[in-house]
mmCIF file of C-alpha atoms and ligand atoms in Angstrom:
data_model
loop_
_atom_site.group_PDB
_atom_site.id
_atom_site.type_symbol
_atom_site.label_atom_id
_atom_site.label_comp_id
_atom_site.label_asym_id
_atom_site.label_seq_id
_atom_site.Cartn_x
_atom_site.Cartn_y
_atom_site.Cartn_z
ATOM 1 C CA UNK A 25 -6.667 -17.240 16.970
ATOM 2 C CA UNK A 26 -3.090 -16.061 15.588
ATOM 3 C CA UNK A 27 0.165 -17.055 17.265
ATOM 4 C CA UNK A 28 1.209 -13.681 19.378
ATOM 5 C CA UNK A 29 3.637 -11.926 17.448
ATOM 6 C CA UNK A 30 7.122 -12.633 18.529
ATOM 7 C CA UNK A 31 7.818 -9.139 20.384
ATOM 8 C CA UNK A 32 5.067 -7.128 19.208
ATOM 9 C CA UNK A 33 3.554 -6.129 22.775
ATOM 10 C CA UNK A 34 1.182 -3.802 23.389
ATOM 11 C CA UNK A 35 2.773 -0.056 23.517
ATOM 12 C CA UNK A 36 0.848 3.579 23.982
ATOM 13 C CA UNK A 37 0.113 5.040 20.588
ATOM 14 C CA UNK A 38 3.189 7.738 21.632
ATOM 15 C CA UNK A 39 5.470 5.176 21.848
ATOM 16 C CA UNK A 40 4.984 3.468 19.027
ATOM 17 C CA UNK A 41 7.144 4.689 15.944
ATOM 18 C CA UNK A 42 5.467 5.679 12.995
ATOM 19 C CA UNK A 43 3.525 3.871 10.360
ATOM 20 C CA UNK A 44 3.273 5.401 6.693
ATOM 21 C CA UNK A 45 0.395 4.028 4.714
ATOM 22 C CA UNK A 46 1.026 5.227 0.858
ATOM 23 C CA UNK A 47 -2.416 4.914 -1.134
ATOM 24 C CA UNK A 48 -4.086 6.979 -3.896
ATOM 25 C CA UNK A 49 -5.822 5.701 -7.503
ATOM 26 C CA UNK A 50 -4.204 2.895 -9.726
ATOM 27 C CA UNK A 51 -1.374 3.732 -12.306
ATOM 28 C CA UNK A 52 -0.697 6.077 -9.965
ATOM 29 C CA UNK A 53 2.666 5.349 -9.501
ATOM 30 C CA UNK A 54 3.062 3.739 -5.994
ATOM 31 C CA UNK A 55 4.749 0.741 -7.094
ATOM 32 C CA UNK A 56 7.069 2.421 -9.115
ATOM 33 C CA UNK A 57 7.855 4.908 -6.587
ATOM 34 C CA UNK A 58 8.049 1.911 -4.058
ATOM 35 C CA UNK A 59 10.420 0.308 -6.335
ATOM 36 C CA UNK A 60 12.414 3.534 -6.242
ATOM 37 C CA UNK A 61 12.624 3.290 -2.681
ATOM 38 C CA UNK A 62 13.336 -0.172 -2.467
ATOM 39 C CA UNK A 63 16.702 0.009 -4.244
ATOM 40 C CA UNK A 64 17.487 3.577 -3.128
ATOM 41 C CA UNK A 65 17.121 3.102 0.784
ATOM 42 C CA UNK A 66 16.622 -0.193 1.396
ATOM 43 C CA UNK A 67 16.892 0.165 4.843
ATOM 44 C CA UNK A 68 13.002 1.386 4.734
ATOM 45 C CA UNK A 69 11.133 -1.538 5.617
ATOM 46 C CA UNK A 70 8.558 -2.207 2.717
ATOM 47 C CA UNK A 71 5.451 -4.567 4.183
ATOM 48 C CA UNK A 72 4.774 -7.245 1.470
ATOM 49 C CA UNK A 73 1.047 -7.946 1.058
ATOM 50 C CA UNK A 74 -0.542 -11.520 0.238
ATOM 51 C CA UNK A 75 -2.883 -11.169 -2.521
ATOM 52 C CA UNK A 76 -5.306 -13.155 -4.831
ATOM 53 C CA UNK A 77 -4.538 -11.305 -7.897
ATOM 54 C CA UNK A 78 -2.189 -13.625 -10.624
ATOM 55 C CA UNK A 79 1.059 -12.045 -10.742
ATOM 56 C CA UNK A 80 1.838 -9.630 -13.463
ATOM 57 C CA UNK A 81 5.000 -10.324 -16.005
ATOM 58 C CA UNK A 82 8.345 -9.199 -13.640
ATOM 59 C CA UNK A 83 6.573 -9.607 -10.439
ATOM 60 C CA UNK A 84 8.402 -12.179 -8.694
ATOM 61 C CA UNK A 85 6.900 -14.243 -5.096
ATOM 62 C CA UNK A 86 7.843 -12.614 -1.788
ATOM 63 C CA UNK A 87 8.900 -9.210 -3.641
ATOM 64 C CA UNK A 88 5.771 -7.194 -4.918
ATOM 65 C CA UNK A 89 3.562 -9.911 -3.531
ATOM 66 C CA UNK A 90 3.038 -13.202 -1.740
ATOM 67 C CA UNK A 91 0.700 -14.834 -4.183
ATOM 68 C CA UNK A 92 -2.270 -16.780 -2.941
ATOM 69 C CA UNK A 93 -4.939 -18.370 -3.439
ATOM 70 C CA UNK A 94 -8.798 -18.111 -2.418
ATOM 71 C CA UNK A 95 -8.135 -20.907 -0.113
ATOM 72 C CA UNK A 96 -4.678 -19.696 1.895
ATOM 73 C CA UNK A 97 -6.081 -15.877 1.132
ATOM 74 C CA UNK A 98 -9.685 -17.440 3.741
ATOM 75 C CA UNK A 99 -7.088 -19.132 5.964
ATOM 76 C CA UNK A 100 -5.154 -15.888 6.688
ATOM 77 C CA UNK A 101 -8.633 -13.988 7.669
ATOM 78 C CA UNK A 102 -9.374 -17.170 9.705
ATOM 79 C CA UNK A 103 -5.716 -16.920 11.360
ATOM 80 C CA UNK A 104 -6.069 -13.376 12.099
ATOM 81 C CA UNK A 105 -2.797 -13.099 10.312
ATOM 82 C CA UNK A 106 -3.775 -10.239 8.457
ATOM 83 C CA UNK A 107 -3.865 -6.784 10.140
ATOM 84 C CA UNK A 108 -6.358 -5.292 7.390
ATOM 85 C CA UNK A 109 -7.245 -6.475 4.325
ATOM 86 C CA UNK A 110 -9.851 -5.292 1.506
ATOM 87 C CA UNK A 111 -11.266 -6.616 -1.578
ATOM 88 C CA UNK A 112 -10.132 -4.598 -5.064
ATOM 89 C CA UNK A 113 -11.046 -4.812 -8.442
ATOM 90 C CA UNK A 114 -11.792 -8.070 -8.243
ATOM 91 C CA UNK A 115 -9.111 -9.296 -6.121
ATOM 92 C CA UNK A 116 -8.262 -9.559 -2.712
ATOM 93 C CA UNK A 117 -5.120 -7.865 -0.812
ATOM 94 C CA UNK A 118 -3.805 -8.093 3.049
ATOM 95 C CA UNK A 119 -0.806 -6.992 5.202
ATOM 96 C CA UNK A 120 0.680 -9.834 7.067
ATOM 97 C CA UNK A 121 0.436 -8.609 10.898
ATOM 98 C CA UNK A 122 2.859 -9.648 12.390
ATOM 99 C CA UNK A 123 5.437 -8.915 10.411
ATOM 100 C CA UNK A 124 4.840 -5.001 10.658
ATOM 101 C CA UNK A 125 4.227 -5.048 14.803
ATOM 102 C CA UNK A 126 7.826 -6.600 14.844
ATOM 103 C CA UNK A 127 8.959 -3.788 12.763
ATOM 104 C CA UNK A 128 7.321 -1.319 14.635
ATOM 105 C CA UNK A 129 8.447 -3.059 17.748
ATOM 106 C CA UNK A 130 11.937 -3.281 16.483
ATOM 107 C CA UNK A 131 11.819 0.623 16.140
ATOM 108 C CA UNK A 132 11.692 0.609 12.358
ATOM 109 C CA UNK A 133 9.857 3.419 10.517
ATOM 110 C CA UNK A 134 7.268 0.659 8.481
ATOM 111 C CA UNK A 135 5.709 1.783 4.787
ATOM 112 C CA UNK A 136 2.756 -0.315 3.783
ATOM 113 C CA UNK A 137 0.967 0.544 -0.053
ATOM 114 C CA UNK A 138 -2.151 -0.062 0.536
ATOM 115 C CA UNK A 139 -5.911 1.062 -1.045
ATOM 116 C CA UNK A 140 -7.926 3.564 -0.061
ATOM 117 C CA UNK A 141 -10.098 0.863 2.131
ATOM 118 C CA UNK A 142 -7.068 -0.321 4.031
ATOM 119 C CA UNK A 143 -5.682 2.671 5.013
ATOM 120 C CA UNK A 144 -8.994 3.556 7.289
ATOM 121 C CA UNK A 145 -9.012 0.130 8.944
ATOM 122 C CA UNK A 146 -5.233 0.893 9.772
ATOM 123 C CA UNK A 147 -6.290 4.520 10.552
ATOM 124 C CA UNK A 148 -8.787 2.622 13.383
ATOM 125 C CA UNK A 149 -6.675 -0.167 14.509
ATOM 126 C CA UNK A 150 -3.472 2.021 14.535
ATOM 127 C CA UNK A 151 -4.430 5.851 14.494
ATOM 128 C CA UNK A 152 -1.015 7.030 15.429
ATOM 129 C CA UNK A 153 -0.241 6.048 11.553
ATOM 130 C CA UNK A 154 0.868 8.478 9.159
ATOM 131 C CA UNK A 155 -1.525 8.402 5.884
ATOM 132 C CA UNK A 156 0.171 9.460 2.620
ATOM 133 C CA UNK A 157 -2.081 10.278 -0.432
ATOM 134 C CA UNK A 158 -0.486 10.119 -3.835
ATOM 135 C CA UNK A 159 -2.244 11.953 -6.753
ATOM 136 C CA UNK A 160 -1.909 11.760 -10.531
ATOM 137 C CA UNK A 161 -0.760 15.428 -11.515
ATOM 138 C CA UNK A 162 -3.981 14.788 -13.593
ATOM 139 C CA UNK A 163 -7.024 12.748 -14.166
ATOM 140 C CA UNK A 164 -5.828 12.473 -18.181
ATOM 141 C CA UNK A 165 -2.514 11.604 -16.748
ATOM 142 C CA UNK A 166 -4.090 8.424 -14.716
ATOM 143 C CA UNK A 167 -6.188 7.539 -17.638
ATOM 144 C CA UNK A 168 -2.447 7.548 -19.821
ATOM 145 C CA UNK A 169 -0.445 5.305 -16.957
ATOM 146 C CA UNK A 170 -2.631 3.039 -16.152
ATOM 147 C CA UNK A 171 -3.727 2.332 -19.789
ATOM 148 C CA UNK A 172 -0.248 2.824 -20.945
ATOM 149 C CA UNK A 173 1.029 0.600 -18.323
ATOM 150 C CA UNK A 174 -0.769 -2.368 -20.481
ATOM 151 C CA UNK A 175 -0.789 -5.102 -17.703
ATOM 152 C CA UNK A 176 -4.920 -4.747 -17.371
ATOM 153 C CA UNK A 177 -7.620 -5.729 -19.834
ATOM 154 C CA UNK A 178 -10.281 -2.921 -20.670
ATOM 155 C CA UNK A 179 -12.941 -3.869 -18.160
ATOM 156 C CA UNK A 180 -10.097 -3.999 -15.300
ATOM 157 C CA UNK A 181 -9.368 -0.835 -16.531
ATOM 158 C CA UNK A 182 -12.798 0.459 -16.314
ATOM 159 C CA UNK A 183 -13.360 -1.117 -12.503
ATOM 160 C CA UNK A 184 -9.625 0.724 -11.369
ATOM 161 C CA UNK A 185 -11.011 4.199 -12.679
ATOM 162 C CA UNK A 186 -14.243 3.523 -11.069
ATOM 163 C CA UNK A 187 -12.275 3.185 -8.142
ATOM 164 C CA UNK A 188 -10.085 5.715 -8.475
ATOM 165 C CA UNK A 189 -12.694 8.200 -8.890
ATOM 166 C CA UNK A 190 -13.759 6.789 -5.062
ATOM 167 C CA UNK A 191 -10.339 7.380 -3.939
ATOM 168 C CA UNK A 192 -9.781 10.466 -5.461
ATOM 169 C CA UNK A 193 -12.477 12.064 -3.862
ATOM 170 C CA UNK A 194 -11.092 11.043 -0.288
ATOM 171 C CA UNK A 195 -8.252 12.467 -0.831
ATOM 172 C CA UNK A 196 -8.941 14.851 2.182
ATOM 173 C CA UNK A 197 -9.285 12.138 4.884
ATOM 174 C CA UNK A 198 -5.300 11.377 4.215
ATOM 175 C CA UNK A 199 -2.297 13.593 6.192
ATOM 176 C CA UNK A 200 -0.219 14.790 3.312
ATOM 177 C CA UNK A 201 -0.970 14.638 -0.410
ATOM 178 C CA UNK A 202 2.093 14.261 -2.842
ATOM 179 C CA UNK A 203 1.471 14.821 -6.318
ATOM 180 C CA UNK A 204 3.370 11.765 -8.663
ATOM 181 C CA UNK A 205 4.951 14.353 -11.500
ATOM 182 C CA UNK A 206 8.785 12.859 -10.403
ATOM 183 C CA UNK A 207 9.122 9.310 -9.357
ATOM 184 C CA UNK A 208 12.259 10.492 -7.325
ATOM 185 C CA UNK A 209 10.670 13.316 -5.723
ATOM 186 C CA UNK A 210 7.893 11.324 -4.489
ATOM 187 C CA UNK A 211 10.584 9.034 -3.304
ATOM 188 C CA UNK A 212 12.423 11.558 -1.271
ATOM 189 C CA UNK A 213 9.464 13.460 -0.173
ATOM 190 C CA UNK A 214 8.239 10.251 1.285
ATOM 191 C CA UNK A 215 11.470 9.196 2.866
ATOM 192 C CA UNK A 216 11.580 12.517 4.875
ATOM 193 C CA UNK A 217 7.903 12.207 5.827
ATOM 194 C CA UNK A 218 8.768 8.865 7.420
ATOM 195 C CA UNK A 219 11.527 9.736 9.036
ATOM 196 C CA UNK A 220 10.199 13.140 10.112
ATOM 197 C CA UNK A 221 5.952 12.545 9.792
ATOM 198 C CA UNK A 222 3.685 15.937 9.303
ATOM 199 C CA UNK A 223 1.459 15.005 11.983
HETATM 200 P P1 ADP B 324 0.241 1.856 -9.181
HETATM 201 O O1 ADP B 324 1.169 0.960 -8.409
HETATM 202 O O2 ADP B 324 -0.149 3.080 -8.429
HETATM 203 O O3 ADP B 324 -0.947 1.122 -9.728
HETATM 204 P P2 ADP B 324 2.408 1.874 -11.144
HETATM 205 O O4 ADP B 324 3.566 2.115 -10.249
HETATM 206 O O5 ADP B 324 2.223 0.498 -11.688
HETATM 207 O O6 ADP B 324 1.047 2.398 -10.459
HETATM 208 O O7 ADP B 324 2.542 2.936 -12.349
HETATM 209 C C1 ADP B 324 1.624 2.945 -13.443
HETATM 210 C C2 ADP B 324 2.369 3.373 -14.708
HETATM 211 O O8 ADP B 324 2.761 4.744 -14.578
HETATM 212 C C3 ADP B 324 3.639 2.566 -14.943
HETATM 213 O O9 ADP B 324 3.741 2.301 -16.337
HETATM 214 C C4 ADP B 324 4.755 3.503 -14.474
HETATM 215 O O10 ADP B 324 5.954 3.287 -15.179
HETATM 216 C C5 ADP B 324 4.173 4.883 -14.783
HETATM 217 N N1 ADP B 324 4.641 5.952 -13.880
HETATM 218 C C6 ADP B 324 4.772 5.894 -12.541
HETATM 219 N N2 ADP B 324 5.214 7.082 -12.043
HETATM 220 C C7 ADP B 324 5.358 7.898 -13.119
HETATM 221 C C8 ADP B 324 5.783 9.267 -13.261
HETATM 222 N N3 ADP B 324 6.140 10.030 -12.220
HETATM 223 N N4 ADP B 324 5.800 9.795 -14.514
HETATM 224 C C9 ADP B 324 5.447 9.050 -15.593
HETATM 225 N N5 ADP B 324 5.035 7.757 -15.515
HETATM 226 C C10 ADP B 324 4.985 7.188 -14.286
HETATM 227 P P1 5GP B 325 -2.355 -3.876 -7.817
HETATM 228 O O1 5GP B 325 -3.219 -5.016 -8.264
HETATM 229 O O2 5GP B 325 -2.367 -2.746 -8.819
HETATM 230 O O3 5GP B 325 -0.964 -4.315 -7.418
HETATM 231 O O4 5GP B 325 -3.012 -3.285 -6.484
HETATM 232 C C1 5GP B 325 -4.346 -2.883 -6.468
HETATM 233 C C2 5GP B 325 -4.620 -2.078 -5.217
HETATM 234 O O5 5GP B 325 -4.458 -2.893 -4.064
HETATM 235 C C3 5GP B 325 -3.669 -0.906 -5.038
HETATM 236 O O6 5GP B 325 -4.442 0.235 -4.630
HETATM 237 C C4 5GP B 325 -2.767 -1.351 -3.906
HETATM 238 O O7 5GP B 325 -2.280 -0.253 -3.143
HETATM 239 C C5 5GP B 325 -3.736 -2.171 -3.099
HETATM 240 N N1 5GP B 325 -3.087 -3.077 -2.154
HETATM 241 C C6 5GP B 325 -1.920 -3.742 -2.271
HETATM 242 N N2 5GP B 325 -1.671 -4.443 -1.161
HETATM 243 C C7 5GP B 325 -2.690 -4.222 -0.311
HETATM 244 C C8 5GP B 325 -2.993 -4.651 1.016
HETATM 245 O O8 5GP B 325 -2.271 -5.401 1.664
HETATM 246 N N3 5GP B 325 -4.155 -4.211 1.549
HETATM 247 C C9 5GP B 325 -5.002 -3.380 0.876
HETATM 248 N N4 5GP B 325 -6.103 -2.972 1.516
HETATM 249 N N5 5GP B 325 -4.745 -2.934 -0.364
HETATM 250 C C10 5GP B 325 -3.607 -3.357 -0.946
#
């Protein structure tokens, strides 16, 4: 079992403040508009997700990612340390628990960029949570980012459009959709969703 979270006690859905879970397809843009946030407001709390995947060049430990491996990655599942987690092109990906029930706790709004499979386990353990879609403004467009963004080999490539196609198509099961065409829209279009959710 995981060590109780320090002041994360149970509350009524109600009473909790709001989650926002940002997902949609890769080379989307999240990270980049997460960035954006990040030095724009950083008073949003950004959750930092543990992850199996080797880091990429400019991604730095405890910023875009803790970086783990198989062995720590099994020992946070055993833990219960993680509050979803999902494997992804290869890779696996969690959000540290207790971290965000502090947050929440604490009364901060709480952003957490997350796949397509995470954001329904949140939706279940958590389904006062706010669920943000982002979409490409097209699929070419996708294709163009994440191919342009030249961090991924061809066949990684291949298995993130596979899966984007997946996620595109449940776009529907998400809140709000907004569409990446302006990193800084996105940015500020989120912000004001957080602070003031849809739903
Ligand atoms: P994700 O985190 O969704 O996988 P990234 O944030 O890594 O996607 O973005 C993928 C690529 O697309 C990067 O090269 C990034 O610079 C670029 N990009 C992100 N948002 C935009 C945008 N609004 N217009 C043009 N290019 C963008
Ligand atoms: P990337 O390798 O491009 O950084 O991320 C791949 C996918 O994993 C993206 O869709 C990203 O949103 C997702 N992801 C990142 N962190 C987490 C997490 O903690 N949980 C889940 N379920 N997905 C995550």
């Amino acid at each position: 079992m995981a060590a109780p979270c320090r002041g994360a006690t149970p509350v009524p859905p109600h009473e909790h403040p709001r989650l926002t879970v940002l997902s949609g397809p890769s080379g989307v843009g999240k990270s980049t508009v997460v960035a954006h946030m990040r030095t724009v407001h950083p008073e949003v709390w950004v959750s930092v997700s543990a992850t199996t995947r080797k880091p990429r060049p400019g991604e730095r430990p405890g910023v875009q990612y803790h970086f783990v491996d198989d062995d720590e990655f099994d020992k946070l599942i055993a833990n219960g340390e993680l509050l979803e987690w999902a494997e992804f092109a290869g890779n696996r990906y969690g959000t540290p628990r207790c971290a965000v029930l502090e947050r929440l706790d604490a009364g901060e709004p709480v952003l957490l960029e997350i796949d397509l499979q995470g954001a329904r386990l949140v939706r279940q353990s958590l389904p006062d949570a706010q669920l943000v879609f982002l979409a490409p403004p097209s699929w070419d467009e996708l294709v163009r980012r994440l191919t342009g963004r030249g961090t991924e080999s061809p066949e990684v490539i291949e298995r993130r459009l596979e899966a984007a196609r997946v996620e595109l198509a449940a776009e529907s099961e998400f809140d709000t959709t907004l569409v990446n065409t302006s990193v800084e829209d996105v940015a500020r279009e989120l912000l004001a969703l957080m602070l003031h959710p849809s739903v």
